[in-house]
Tab-separated table of C-alpha atoms in Angstrom:
chain	number	residue	atom	x	y	z
Z	1	UNK	CA	256.874	143.280	12.434
Z	2	UNK	CA	258.101	146.706	13.425
Z	3	UNK	CA	257.653	147.917	16.976
Z	4	UNK	CA	256.643	151.572	16.771
Z	5	UNK	CA	256.210	152.128	20.480
Z	6	UNK	CA	258.780	154.443	21.991
Z	7	UNK	CA	259.591	156.933	24.676
Z	8	UNK	CA	258.543	160.257	23.279
Z	9	UNK	CA	255.488	162.109	22.120
Z	10	UNK	CA	252.799	162.132	19.486
Z	11	UNK	CA	251.783	164.818	17.018
Z	12	UNK	CA	249.853	166.722	19.673
Z	13	UNK	CA	253.082	167.191	21.598
Z	14	UNK	CA	255.198	168.331	18.699
Z	15	UNK	CA	257.016	171.294	20.224
Z	16	UNK	CA	258.240	173.355	17.254
Z	17	UNK	CA	258.434	170.493	14.768
Z	18	UNK	CA	257.000	171.517	11.384
Z	19	UNK	CA	254.476	169.276	9.611
Z	20	UNK	CA	256.013	166.006	8.440
Z	21	UNK	CA	258.897	166.170	10.896
Z	22	UNK	CA	259.568	164.181	14.024
Z	23	UNK	CA	257.551	164.884	17.121
Z	24	UNK	CA	259.331	166.755	19.898
Z	25	UNK	CA	258.533	166.733	23.580
Z	26	UNK	CA	259.810	167.869	26.945
Z	27	UNK	CA	260.030	171.536	26.012
Z	28	UNK	CA	257.331	172.572	28.483
Z	29	UNK	CA	255.798	171.517	31.786
Z	30	UNK	CA	252.346	171.477	30.147
Z	31	UNK	CA	251.192	169.750	26.941
Z	32	UNK	CA	248.203	167.772	25.658
Z	33	UNK	CA	246.043	169.154	28.474
Z	34	UNK	CA	248.401	167.783	31.132
Z	35	UNK	CA	250.669	169.625	33.540
Z	36	UNK	CA	253.681	168.411	35.542
Z	37	UNK	CA	253.822	169.536	39.183
Z	38	UNK	CA	257.045	168.506	40.967
Z	39	UNK	CA	257.250	168.580	44.754
Z	40	UNK	CA	260.791	169.933	44.744
Z	41	UNK	CA	263.104	171.463	42.152
Z	42	UNK	CA	266.259	172.028	44.243
Z	43	UNK	CA	268.694	169.292	45.201
Z	44	UNK	CA	271.939	168.935	47.074
Z	45	UNK	CA	274.475	167.309	44.720
Z	46	UNK	CA	275.067	163.671	45.552
Z	47	UNK	CA	272.395	163.537	48.260
Z	48	UNK	CA	269.564	161.063	47.532
Z	49	UNK	CA	266.048	162.328	48.142
Z	50	UNK	CA	262.551	160.888	47.900
Z	51	UNK	CA	261.132	162.984	45.059
Z	52	UNK	CA	257.474	163.175	44.090
Z	53	UNK	CA	255.456	164.792	41.350
Z	54	UNK	CA	251.883	164.887	40.118
Z	55	UNK	CA	250.281	165.161	36.694
Z	56	UNK	CA	247.160	167.304	36.585
Z	57	UNK	CA	244.587	167.851	33.855
Z	58	UNK	CA	243.153	171.046	32.401
Z	59	UNK	CA	240.814	171.465	35.367
Z	60	UNK	CA	243.661	171.138	37.853
Z	61	UNK	CA	242.548	167.689	38.985
Z	62	UNK	CA	245.190	165.068	39.703
Z	63	UNK	CA	245.325	162.346	37.040
Z	64	UNK	CA	245.299	158.842	38.539
Z	65	UNK	CA	244.755	156.634	35.471
Z	66	UNK	CA	247.727	155.975	33.176
Z	67	UNK	CA	248.390	153.454	30.434
Z	68	UNK	CA	251.563	151.412	30.272
Z	69	UNK	CA	254.293	151.990	27.715
Z	70	UNK	CA	257.185	149.537	27.623
Z	71	UNK	CA	255.646	147.747	30.579
Z	72	UNK	CA	255.610	150.794	32.867
Z	73	UNK	CA	253.009	153.525	33.474
Z	74	UNK	CA	255.691	156.232	33.631
Z	75	UNK	CA	259.305	156.821	32.647
Z	76	UNK	CA	261.551	159.497	34.116
Z	77	UNK	CA	264.702	160.629	32.312
Z	78	UNK	CA	267.029	163.123	34.017
Z	79	UNK	CA	269.949	164.744	32.163
Z	80	UNK	CA	272.160	167.683	33.079
Z	81	UNK	CA	271.798	170.551	30.623
Z	82	UNK	CA	275.276	169.949	29.220
Z	83	UNK	CA	273.847	166.574	28.062
Z	84	UNK	CA	275.705	164.497	30.649
Z	85	UNK	CA	274.741	162.627	33.865
Z	86	UNK	CA	271.966	160.641	32.182
Z	87	UNK	CA	269.657	158.488	34.282
Z	88	UNK	CA	266.446	156.609	33.503
Z	89	UNK	CA	264.075	155.806	36.380
Z	90	UNK	CA	260.617	154.300	36.792
Z	91	UNK	CA	258.489	156.218	39.306
Z	92	UNK	CA	255.910	154.386	41.425
Z	93	UNK	CA	252.287	155.554	41.242
Z	94	UNK	CA	250.601	156.033	44.619
Z	95	UNK	CA	246.860	155.672	45.203
Z	96	UNK	CA	246.312	159.455	45.301
Z	97	UNK	CA	247.985	160.015	41.925
Z	98	UNK	CA	251.348	161.069	43.352
Z	99	UNK	CA	254.408	159.597	41.646
Z	100	UNK	CA	257.292	158.594	43.919
Z	101	UNK	CA	260.941	158.288	42.899
Z	102	UNK	CA	262.916	156.785	45.751
Z	103	UNK	CA	266.441	158.014	46.318
Z	104	UNK	CA	266.671	160.334	43.324
Z	105	UNK	CA	270.122	161.925	43.298
Z	106	UNK	CA	271.820	164.332	40.920
Z	107	UNK	CA	275.562	163.683	41.205
Z	108	UNK	CA	277.052	167.111	40.508
Z	109	UNK	CA	276.115	170.798	40.636
Z	110	UNK	CA	274.249	172.250	37.680
Z	111	UNK	CA	270.847	172.540	36.044
Z	112	UNK	CA	269.174	169.276	35.084
Z	113	UNK	CA	266.188	168.597	32.861
Z	114	UNK	CA	263.625	166.058	34.074
Z	115	UNK	CA	261.495	164.425	31.362
Z	116	UNK	CA	258.341	162.531	32.348
Z	117	UNK	CA	256.733	160.172	29.800
Z	118	UNK	CA	253.113	159.164	30.358
Z	119	UNK	CA	250.163	157.962	28.284
Z	120	UNK	CA	246.711	159.266	29.213
Z	121	UNK	CA	243.576	158.379	27.221
Z	122	UNK	CA	245.745	156.937	24.467
Z	123	UNK	CA	247.854	160.072	24.054
Z	124	UNK	CA	251.621	159.768	24.769
Z	125	UNK	CA	253.010	162.945	26.295
Z	126	UNK	CA	256.470	164.052	27.409
Z	127	UNK	CA	256.574	166.834	29.990
Z	128	UNK	CA	259.740	168.621	31.102
Z	129	UNK	CA	260.916	170.574	34.143
Z	130	UNK	CA	264.281	171.954	35.296
Z	131	UNK	CA	265.931	170.809	38.528
Z	132	UNK	CA	268.727	172.768	40.191
Z	133	UNK	CA	271.643	171.216	42.075
Z	134	UNK	CA	273.417	173.923	44.063
Z	135	UNK	CA	277.097	174.703	43.751
Z	136	UNK	CA	279.609	175.458	41.033
Z	137	UNK	CA	280.123	172.666	38.565
Z	138	UNK	CA	282.388	171.972	35.621
Z	139	UNK	CA	281.062	170.951	32.236
Z	140	UNK	CA	282.477	168.000	30.351
Z	141	UNK	CA	283.834	168.537	26.847
Z	142	UNK	CA	281.913	166.661	24.151
Z	143	UNK	CA	283.027	165.726	20.634
Z	144	UNK	CA	281.313	167.308	17.656
Z	145	UNK	CA	280.443	163.820	16.448
Z	146	UNK	CA	281.093	160.311	17.729
Z	147	UNK	CA	280.313	156.849	16.379
Z	148	UNK	CA	281.937	154.589	18.995
Z	149	UNK	CA	281.405	154.271	22.733
Z	150	UNK	CA	282.474	151.995	25.571
Z	151	UNK	CA	280.090	150.952	28.327
Z	152	UNK	CA	280.770	148.468	31.132
Z	153	UNK	CA	283.180	146.342	29.118
Z	154	UNK	CA	281.209	146.465	25.866
Z	155	UNK	CA	281.999	148.387	22.691
Z	156	UNK	CA	279.069	149.943	20.841
Z	157	UNK	CA	279.273	151.371	17.322
Z	158	UNK	CA	276.717	153.577	15.617
Z	159	UNK	CA	276.440	152.402	12.022
Z	160	UNK	CA	275.106	155.419	10.148
Z	161	UNK	CA	276.383	157.745	7.464
Z	162	UNK	CA	275.717	161.452	7.191
Z	163	UNK	CA	272.461	162.455	8.874
Z	164	UNK	CA	270.242	165.067	7.224
Z	165	UNK	CA	267.520	167.107	8.905
Z	166	UNK	CA	263.989	166.115	7.921
Z	167	UNK	CA	265.019	162.820	6.326
Z	168	UNK	CA	264.042	159.393	7.608
Z	169	UNK	CA	267.215	157.874	9.040
Z	170	UNK	CA	267.989	154.332	10.153
Z	171	UNK	CA	270.313	154.180	13.151
Z	172	UNK	CA	271.895	150.780	13.731
Z	173	UNK	CA	273.982	150.039	16.809
Z	174	UNK	CA	276.366	147.060	16.892
Z	175	UNK	CA	277.342	145.742	20.318
Z	176	UNK	CA	280.612	143.827	20.733
Z	177	UNK	CA	282.736	142.408	23.505
Z	178	UNK	CA	286.425	141.702	22.909
Z	179	UNK	CA	285.840	142.554	19.202
Z	180	UNK	CA	283.196	139.824	18.857
Z	181	UNK	CA	279.445	140.423	18.429
Z	182	UNK	CA	277.565	139.651	21.630
Z	183	UNK	CA	275.645	136.358	21.458
Z	184	UNK	CA	272.362	137.890	22.596
Z	185	UNK	CA	270.673	141.192	23.291
Z	186	UNK	CA	267.985	140.534	25.867
Z	187	UNK	CA	264.749	142.491	25.883
Z	188	UNK	CA	264.665	145.498	28.174
Z	189	UNK	CA	261.170	146.807	28.926
Z	190	UNK	CA	259.805	144.902	25.957
Z	191	UNK	CA	262.343	145.940	23.302
Z	192	UNK	CA	265.943	145.143	22.298
Z	193	UNK	CA	266.941	148.675	23.086
Z	194	UNK	CA	265.733	152.155	23.933
Z	195	UNK	CA	267.047	155.398	22.497
Z	196	UNK	CA	266.657	158.911	23.847
Z	197	UNK	CA	267.745	161.746	21.525
Z	198	UNK	CA	268.141	165.285	22.871
Z	199	UNK	CA	268.764	168.397	20.773
Z	200	UNK	CA	271.635	170.591	21.927
Z	201	UNK	CA	270.496	173.999	23.133
Z	202	UNK	CA	266.874	173.529	24.187
Z	203	UNK	CA	267.062	169.782	25.016
Z	204	UNK	CA	264.063	168.961	22.845
Z	205	UNK	CA	263.210	165.301	23.397
Z	206	UNK	CA	263.014	163.423	20.120
Z	207	UNK	CA	260.567	160.616	19.453
Z	208	UNK	CA	262.545	157.622	18.136
Z	209	UNK	CA	261.033	154.385	16.787
Z	210	UNK	CA	262.687	151.045	17.669
Z	211	UNK	CA	262.695	148.393	14.952
Z	212	UNK	CA	262.318	144.645	15.440
Z	213	UNK	CA	265.738	142.955	15.453
Z	214	UNK	CA	266.908	139.395	16.048
Z	215	UNK	CA	268.197	138.852	19.616
Z	216	UNK	CA	271.316	137.023	18.372
Z	217	UNK	CA	272.308	139.645	15.795
Z	218	UNK	CA	274.242	141.775	18.266
Z	219	UNK	CA	272.478	144.814	16.808
Z	220	UNK	CA	269.574	147.058	17.657
Z	221	UNK	CA	268.054	149.475	15.140
Z	222	UNK	CA	265.940	152.597	15.293
Z	223	UNK	CA	264.207	154.886	12.845
Z	224	UNK	CA	264.453	158.626	13.440
Z	225	UNK	CA	263.789	161.917	11.704
Z	226	UNK	CA	265.727	164.843	13.127
Z	227	UNK	CA	263.676	168.031	12.674
Z	228	UNK	CA	266.451	170.644	12.495
Z	229	UNK	CA	270.190	170.846	11.768
Z	230	UNK	CA	272.593	170.923	14.689
Z	231	UNK	CA	274.025	168.601	17.295
Z	232	UNK	CA	272.087	165.901	19.097
Z	233	UNK	CA	273.177	163.573	21.864
Z	234	UNK	CA	271.902	159.986	21.738
Z	235	UNK	CA	271.568	157.796	24.825
Z	236	UNK	CA	271.253	154.114	23.952
Z	237	UNK	CA	270.171	151.567	26.548
Z	238	UNK	CA	270.409	147.904	25.677
Z	239	UNK	CA	270.954	144.623	27.531
Z	240	UNK	CA	273.771	142.432	26.133
Z	241	UNK	CA	274.034	139.081	27.904
Z	242	UNK	CA	271.689	140.284	30.618
Z	243	UNK	CA	273.754	143.383	31.479
Z	244	UNK	CA	271.970	146.716	31.137
Z	245	UNK	CA	274.321	149.316	29.641
Z	246	UNK	CA	274.032	152.939	28.552
Z	247	UNK	CA	276.115	154.246	25.645
Z	248	UNK	CA	276.303	157.882	24.522
Z	249	UNK	CA	276.842	159.272	21.028
Z	250	UNK	CA	276.986	162.732	19.474
Z	251	UNK	CA	275.500	163.267	16.036
Z	252	UNK	CA	275.875	166.302	13.790
Z	253	UNK	CA	272.721	166.724	11.682
Z	254	UNK	CA	273.262	168.496	8.355
Z	255	UNK	CA	270.795	170.935	6.733
């Protein structure tokens, strides 16, 4: 059976995706009648801070009831706008509806995008807000396209051919150690892997569907439909042999 739950957004949170294309999220601080209100948007690079935010409804009231997705009522993804410095956190919901992220730190100067995934009244929504880390930073060079990555002693390969905008694509990732497939990919938050896809330029957050895969296959698969041509950065999180790793890939999507 396929698992079609995912970080991301539903049709009501489409961003600029045309009909029949993948849902996009994170382009705005308000969507689906919800609004993201962060307590602070400026950080000192490398200095941890207790960061809070609230989600309010159309009447300005603080939302306190959330449904779980992947075993958590909220997911926070923070990425610098050059598509580096990825982190995935799980805020804690306080009784008054305030979300707390303990010791949130952005490592280097620059502008970061914070994506908050929640489900309210059955509607998944991704809200986005920029965070600023003061100072002058340098941006890392990225390849136009990449199919192999190393992460914490593991090698991960993206098994996919040419990717075309608007087409349904299957993205398979093979995880190896010392050139051998790993014996087991453990479940992480209820799935064999999680994939965040961000579009270069506006950092649109792409809804990606995980597929059911055998734990001893050394692979995790996803189904995606990229709405427009251009470059996308993929952040894969998976748990080989009990070790949570994050691997990054760059994909050029053809017209």
